[in-house]
CSV table of C-alpha atoms in Angstrom, one decimal:
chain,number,residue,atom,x,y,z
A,1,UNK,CA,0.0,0.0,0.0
A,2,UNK,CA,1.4,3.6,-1.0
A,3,UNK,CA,1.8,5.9,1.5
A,4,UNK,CA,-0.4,9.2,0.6
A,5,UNK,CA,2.3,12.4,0.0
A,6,UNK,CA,3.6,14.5,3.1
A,7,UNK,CA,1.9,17.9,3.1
A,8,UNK,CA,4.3,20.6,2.2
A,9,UNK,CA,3.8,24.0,4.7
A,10,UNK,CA,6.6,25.9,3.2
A,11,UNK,CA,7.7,26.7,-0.4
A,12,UNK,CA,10.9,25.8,-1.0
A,13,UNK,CA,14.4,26.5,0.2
A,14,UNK,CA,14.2,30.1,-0.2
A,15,UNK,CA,11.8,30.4,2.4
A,16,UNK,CA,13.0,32.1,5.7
A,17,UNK,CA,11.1,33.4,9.0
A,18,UNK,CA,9.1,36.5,8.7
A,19,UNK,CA,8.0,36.1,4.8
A,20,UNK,CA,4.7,34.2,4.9
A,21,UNK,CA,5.3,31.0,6.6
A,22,UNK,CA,2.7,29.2,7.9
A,23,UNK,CA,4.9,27.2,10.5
A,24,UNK,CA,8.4,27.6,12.0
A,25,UNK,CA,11.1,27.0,9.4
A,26,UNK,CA,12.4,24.4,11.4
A,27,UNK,CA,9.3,22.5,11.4
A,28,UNK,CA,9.0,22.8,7.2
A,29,UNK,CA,12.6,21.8,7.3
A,30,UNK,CA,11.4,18.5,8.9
A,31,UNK,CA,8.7,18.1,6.9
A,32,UNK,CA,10.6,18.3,3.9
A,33,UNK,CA,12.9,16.1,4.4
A,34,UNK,CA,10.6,12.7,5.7
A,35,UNK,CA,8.6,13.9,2.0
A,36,UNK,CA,12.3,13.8,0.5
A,37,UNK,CA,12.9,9.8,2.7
A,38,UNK,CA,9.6,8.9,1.9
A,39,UNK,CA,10.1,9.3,-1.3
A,40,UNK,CA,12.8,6.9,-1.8
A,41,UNK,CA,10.5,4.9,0.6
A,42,UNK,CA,13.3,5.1,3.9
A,43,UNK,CA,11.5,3.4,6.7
A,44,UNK,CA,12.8,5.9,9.9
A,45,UNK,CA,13.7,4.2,13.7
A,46,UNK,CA,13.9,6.4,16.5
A,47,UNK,CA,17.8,7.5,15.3
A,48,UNK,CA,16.6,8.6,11.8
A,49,UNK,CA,13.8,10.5,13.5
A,50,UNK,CA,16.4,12.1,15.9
A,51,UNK,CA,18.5,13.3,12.8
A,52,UNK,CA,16.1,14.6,10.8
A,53,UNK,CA,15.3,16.9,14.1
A,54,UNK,CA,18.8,17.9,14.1
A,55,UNK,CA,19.1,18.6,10.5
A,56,UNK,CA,16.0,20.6,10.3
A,57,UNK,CA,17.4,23.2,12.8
A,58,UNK,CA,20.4,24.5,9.9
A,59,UNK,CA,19.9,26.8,7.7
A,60,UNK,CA,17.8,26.3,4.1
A,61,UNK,CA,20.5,26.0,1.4
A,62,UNK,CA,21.7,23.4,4.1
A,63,UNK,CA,19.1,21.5,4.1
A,64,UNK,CA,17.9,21.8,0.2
A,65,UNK,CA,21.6,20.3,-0.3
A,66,UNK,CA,20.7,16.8,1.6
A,67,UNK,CA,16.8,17.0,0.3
A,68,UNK,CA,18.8,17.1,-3.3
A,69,UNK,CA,21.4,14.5,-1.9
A,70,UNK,CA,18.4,11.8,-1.1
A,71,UNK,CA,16.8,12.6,-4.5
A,72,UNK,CA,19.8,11.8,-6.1
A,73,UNK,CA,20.2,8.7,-4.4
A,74,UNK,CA,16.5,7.9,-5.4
A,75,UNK,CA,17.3,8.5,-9.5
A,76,UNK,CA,20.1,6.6,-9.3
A,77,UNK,CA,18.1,3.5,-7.2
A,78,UNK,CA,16.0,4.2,-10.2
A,79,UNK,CA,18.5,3.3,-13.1
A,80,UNK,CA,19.6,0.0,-11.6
């Protein structure tokens, strides 16, 4: 069974407190980022959960750069 899509909050990377966003930047970070893992369909333990936290407290272009990293990762899963 397919999971449904994450909701996105934010637009993208660009986005940063005080121009329109509906929820803390941290908080779109993480919600990002599980949309980016479940994506490539990463099932997340409690460690995974702990560093997406972590990850989703730096700064956008930070963050964009891993969201691209586990794309990558997801188009090249694709091509084997």
């Amino acid at each position: 069974m397919d999971t449904p899509p994450r909701p996105t909050l934010l637009p993208g990377p660009g986005v940063h407190p005080g121009e329109g966003a509906v929820a803390s930047v941290p908080h779109a970070h993480r919600v990002r980022l599980y949309g980016a893992l479940d994506a490539v369909r990463v099932p997340l333990d409690v460690s995974d959960v702990q560093a997406v936290f972590r990850l989703a407290e730096l700064d956008c272009l930070t963050v964009q750069t891993v969201i691209d990293w586990i794309s990558a990762a997801r188009r090249l899963g694709e091509r084997e």
